[in-house]
Tab-separated table of C-alpha atoms in Angstrom:
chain	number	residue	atom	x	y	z
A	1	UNK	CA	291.487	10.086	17.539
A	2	UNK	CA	294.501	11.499	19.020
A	3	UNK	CA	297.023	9.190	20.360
A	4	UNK	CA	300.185	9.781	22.827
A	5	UNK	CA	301.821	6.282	23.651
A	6	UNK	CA	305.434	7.176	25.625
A	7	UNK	CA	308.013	4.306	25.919
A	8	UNK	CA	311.443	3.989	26.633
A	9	UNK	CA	311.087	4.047	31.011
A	10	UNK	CA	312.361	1.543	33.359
A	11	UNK	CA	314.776	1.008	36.193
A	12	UNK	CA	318.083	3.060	35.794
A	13	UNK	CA	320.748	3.643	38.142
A	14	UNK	CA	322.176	6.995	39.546
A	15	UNK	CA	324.226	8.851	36.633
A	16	UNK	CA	322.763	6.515	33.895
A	17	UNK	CA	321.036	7.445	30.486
A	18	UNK	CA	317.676	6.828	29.284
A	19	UNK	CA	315.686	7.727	25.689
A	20	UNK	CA	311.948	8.149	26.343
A	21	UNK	CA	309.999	8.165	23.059
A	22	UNK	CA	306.339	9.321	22.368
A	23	UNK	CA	304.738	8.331	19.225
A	24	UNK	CA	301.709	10.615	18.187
A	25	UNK	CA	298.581	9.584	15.561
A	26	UNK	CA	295.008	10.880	15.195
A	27	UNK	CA	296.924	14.851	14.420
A	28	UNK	CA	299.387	16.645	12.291
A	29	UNK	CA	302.157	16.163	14.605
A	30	UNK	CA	304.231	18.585	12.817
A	31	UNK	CA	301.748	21.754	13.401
A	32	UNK	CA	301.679	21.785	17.545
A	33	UNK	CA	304.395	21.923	20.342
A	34	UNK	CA	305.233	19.085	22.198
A	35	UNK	CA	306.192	18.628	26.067
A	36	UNK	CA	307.013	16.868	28.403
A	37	UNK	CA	305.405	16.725	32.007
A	38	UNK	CA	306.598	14.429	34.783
A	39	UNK	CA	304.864	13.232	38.416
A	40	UNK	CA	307.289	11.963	41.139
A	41	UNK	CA	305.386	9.207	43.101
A	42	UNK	CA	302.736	10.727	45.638
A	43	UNK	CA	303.342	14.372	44.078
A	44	UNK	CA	302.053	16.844	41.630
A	45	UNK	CA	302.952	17.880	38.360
A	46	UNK	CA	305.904	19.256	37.041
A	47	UNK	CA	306.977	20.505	33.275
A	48	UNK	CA	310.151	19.381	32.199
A	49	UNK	CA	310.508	20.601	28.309
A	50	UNK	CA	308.679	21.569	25.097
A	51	UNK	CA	309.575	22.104	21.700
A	52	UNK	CA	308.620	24.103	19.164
A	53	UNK	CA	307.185	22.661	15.537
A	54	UNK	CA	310.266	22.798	13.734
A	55	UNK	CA	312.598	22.170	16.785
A	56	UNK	CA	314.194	25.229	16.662
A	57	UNK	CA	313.051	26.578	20.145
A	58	UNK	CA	313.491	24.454	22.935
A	59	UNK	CA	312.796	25.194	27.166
A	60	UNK	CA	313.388	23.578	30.051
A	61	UNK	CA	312.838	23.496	33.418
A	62	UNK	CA	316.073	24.456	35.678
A	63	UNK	CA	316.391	20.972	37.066
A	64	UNK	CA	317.169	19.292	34.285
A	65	UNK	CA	319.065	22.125	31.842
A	66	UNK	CA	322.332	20.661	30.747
A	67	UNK	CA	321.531	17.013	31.455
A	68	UNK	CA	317.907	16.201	28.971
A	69	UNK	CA	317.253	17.220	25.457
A	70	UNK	CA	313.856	17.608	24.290
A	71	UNK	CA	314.119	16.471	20.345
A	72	UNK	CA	311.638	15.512	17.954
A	73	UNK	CA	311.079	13.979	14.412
A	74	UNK	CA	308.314	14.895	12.507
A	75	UNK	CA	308.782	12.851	9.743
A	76	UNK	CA	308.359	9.723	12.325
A	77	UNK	CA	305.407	11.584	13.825
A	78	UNK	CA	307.591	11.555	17.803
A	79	UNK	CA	308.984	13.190	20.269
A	80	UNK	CA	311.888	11.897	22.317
A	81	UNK	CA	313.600	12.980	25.666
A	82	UNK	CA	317.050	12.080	25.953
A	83	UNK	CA	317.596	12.191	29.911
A	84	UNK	CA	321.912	11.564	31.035
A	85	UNK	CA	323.243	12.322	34.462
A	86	UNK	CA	320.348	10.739	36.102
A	87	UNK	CA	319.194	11.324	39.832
A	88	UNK	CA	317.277	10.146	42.208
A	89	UNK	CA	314.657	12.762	42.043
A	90	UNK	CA	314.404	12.380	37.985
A	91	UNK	CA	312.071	8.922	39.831
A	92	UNK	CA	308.588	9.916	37.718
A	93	UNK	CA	306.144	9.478	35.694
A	94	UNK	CA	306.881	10.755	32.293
A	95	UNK	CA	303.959	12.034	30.261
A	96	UNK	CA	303.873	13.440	26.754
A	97	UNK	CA	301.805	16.472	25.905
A	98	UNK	CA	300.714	18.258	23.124
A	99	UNK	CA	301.067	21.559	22.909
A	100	UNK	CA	303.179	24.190	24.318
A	101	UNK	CA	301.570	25.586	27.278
A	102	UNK	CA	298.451	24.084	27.760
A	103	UNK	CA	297.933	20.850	27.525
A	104	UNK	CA	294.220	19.083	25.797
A	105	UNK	CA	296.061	15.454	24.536
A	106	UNK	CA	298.321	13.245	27.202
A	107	UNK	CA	299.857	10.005	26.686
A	108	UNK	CA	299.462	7.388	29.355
A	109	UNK	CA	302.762	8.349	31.250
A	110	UNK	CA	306.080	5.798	31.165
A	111	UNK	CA	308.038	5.513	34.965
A	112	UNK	CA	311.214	6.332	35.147
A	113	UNK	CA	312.685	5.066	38.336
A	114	UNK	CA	316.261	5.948	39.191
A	115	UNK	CA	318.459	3.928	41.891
A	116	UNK	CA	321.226	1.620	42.225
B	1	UNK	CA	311.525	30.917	40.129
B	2	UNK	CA	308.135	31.402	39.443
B	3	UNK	CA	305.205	29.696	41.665
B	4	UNK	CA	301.715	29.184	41.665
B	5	UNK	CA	300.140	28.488	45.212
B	6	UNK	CA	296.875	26.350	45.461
B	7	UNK	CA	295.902	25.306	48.465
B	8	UNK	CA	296.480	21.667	49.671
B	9	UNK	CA	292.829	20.769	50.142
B	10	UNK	CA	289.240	21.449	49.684
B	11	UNK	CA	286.263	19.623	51.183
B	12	UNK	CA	282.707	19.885	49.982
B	13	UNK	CA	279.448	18.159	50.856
B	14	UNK	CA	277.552	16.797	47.390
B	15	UNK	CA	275.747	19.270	46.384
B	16	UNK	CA	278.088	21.752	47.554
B	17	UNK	CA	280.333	24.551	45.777
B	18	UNK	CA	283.452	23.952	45.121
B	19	UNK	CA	286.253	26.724	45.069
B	20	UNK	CA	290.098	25.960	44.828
B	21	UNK	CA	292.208	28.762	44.278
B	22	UNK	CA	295.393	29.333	42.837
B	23	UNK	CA	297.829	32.804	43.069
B	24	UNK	CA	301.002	33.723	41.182
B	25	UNK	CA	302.480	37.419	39.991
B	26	UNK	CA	302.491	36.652	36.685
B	27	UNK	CA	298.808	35.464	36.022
B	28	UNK	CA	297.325	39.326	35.148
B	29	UNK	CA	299.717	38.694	31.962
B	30	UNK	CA	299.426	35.112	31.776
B	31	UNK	CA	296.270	32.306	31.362
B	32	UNK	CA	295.784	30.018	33.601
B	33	UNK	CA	294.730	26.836	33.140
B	34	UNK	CA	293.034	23.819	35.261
B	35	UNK	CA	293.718	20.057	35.002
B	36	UNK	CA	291.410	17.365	37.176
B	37	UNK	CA	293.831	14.040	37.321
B	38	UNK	CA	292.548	10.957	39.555
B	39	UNK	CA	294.712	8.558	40.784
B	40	UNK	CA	296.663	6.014	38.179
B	41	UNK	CA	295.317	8.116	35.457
B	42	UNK	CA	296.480	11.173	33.095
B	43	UNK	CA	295.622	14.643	34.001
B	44	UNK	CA	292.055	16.260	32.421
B	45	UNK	CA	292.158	19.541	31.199
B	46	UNK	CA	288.817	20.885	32.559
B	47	UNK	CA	289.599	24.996	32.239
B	48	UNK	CA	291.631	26.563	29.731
B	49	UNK	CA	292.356	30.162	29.261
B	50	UNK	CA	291.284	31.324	32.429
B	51	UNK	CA	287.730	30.628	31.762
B	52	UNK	CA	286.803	28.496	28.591
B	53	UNK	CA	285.386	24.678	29.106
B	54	UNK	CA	286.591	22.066	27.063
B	55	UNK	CA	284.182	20.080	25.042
B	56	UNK	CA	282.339	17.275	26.973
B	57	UNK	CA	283.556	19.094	30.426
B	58	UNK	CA	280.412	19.405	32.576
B	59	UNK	CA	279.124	22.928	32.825
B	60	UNK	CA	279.482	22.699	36.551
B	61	UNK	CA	283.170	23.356	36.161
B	62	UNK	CA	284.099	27.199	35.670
B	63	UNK	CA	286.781	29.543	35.835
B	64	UNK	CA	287.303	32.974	36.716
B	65	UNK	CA	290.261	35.478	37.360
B	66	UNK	CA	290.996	38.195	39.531
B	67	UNK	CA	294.349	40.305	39.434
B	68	UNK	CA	296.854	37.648	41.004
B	69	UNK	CA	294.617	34.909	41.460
B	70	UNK	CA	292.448	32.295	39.463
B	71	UNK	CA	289.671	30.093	40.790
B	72	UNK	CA	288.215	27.029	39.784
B	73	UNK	CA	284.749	26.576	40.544
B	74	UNK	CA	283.119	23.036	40.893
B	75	UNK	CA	279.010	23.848	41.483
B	76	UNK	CA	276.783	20.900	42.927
B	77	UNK	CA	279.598	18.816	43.456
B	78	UNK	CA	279.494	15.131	42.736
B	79	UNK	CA	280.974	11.997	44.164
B	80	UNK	CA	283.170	11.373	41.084
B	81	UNK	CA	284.717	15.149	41.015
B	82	UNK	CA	286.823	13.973	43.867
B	83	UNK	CA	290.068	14.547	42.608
B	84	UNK	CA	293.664	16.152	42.734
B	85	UNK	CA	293.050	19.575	40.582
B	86	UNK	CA	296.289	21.505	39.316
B	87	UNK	CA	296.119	25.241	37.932
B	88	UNK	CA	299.009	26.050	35.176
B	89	UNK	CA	300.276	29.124	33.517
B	90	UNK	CA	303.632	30.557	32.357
B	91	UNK	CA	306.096	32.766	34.037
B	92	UNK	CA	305.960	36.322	33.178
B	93	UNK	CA	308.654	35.697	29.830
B	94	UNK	CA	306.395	33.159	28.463
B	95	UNK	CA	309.096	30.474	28.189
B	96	UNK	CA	308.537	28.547	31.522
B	97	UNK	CA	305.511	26.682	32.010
B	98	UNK	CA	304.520	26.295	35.471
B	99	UNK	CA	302.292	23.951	37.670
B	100	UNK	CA	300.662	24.963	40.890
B	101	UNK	CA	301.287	21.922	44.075
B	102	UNK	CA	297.627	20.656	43.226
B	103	UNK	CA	294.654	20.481	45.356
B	104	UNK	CA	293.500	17.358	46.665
B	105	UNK	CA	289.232	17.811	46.598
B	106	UNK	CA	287.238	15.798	48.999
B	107	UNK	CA	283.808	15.119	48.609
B	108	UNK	CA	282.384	14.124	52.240
């Protein structure tokens, strides 16, 4: 059974740092892309990054470019997001994916809320 | 940057057909795909490549495209399809994956 269990949210203030982590089972973690998705409170969906198998292509959305990294370790079997300069509109859900650009697997989503 | 544009809502009687469209440029080069998500829970892939059902996705749910636009269609609608739906694709480069707003789908 595939598994996607993100951790790592929680309360962070404006211009703060968080790691979220996703740690994958049930699949060979090393033969997919990875992303991750967020969903600000009361809205829809939104991609943030994904990753290729090896790591060595990585995209992101325009809102965050410069300020998260999309990483992943495939001897561990996760994916990480390493989010700095945090604002207020970063506030979401954060869901792991698998895949690239279409998305069968989802974790359970960890919130991220950011304010002082 | 690219969009996709669903609209906000859809309501349907039980019974009824469903439709919930979704537009963007890029989708004559691109697939689109179709999520269901109810509230306090992950999203549900329901279409994939334009028009292809998921395992253990009722056959009710189908997909279809047309130039510039995708639809999603939901046939004798039930009580527990009542749901936010999102269409997805990729900009015309392949590298940005996009999300439409979502539709929220009433059932009266």
């Amino acid at each position: 059974e595939v598994q996607l269990v993100e951790s790592g949210g929680g309360l962070v203030q404006p211009g703060g740092s968080l790691r979220l982590s996703c740690a994958a089972s049930g699949f060979t973690f090393s033969s997919y892309w990875m992303s991750w998705v967020r969903q600000a409170p009361g809205k829809g969906l939104e991609w943030v990054a994904n990753i290729k198998q090896d790591g060595s292509e990585k995209y992101y959305v325009d809102s965050v470019k410069g300020r998260f990294t999309i990483s992943r370790d495939n001897a561990k079997n996760s994916l990480y997001l390493q989010m700095n300069s945090l604002r207020a509109e970063d506030t979401a859900v954060y869901y792991c994916a698998r895949g690239g650009g279409s998305y069968l697997y989802w974790g359970q989503g960890t919130l991220v809320t950011v304010s002082s | 940057s690219y969009e996709l544009t669903q609209p906000p809502s859809v309501s349907v009687s039980p019974g009824q057909t469903a439709r919930i469209t979704c537009s963007g440029d890029a989708l004559p080069k691109q697939y689109a795909y179709w999520y269901q998500q109810k509230p306090g829970q992950a999203p549900v892939l329901v279409i994939y490549k334009d028009s292809e059902r998921p395992s253990g996705i009722p056959e009710r749910f189908s997909g279809s495209s047309s130039g510039t636009t995708v639809t999603l269609t939901i046939s004798g609608v039930q009580a527990e399809d009542e749901a936010d739906y999102y269409c997805q694709s990729a900009d015309s480069s392949g590298t940005s994956v996009v999300f439409g707003g979502g539709t929220k789908l009433t059932v009266l």
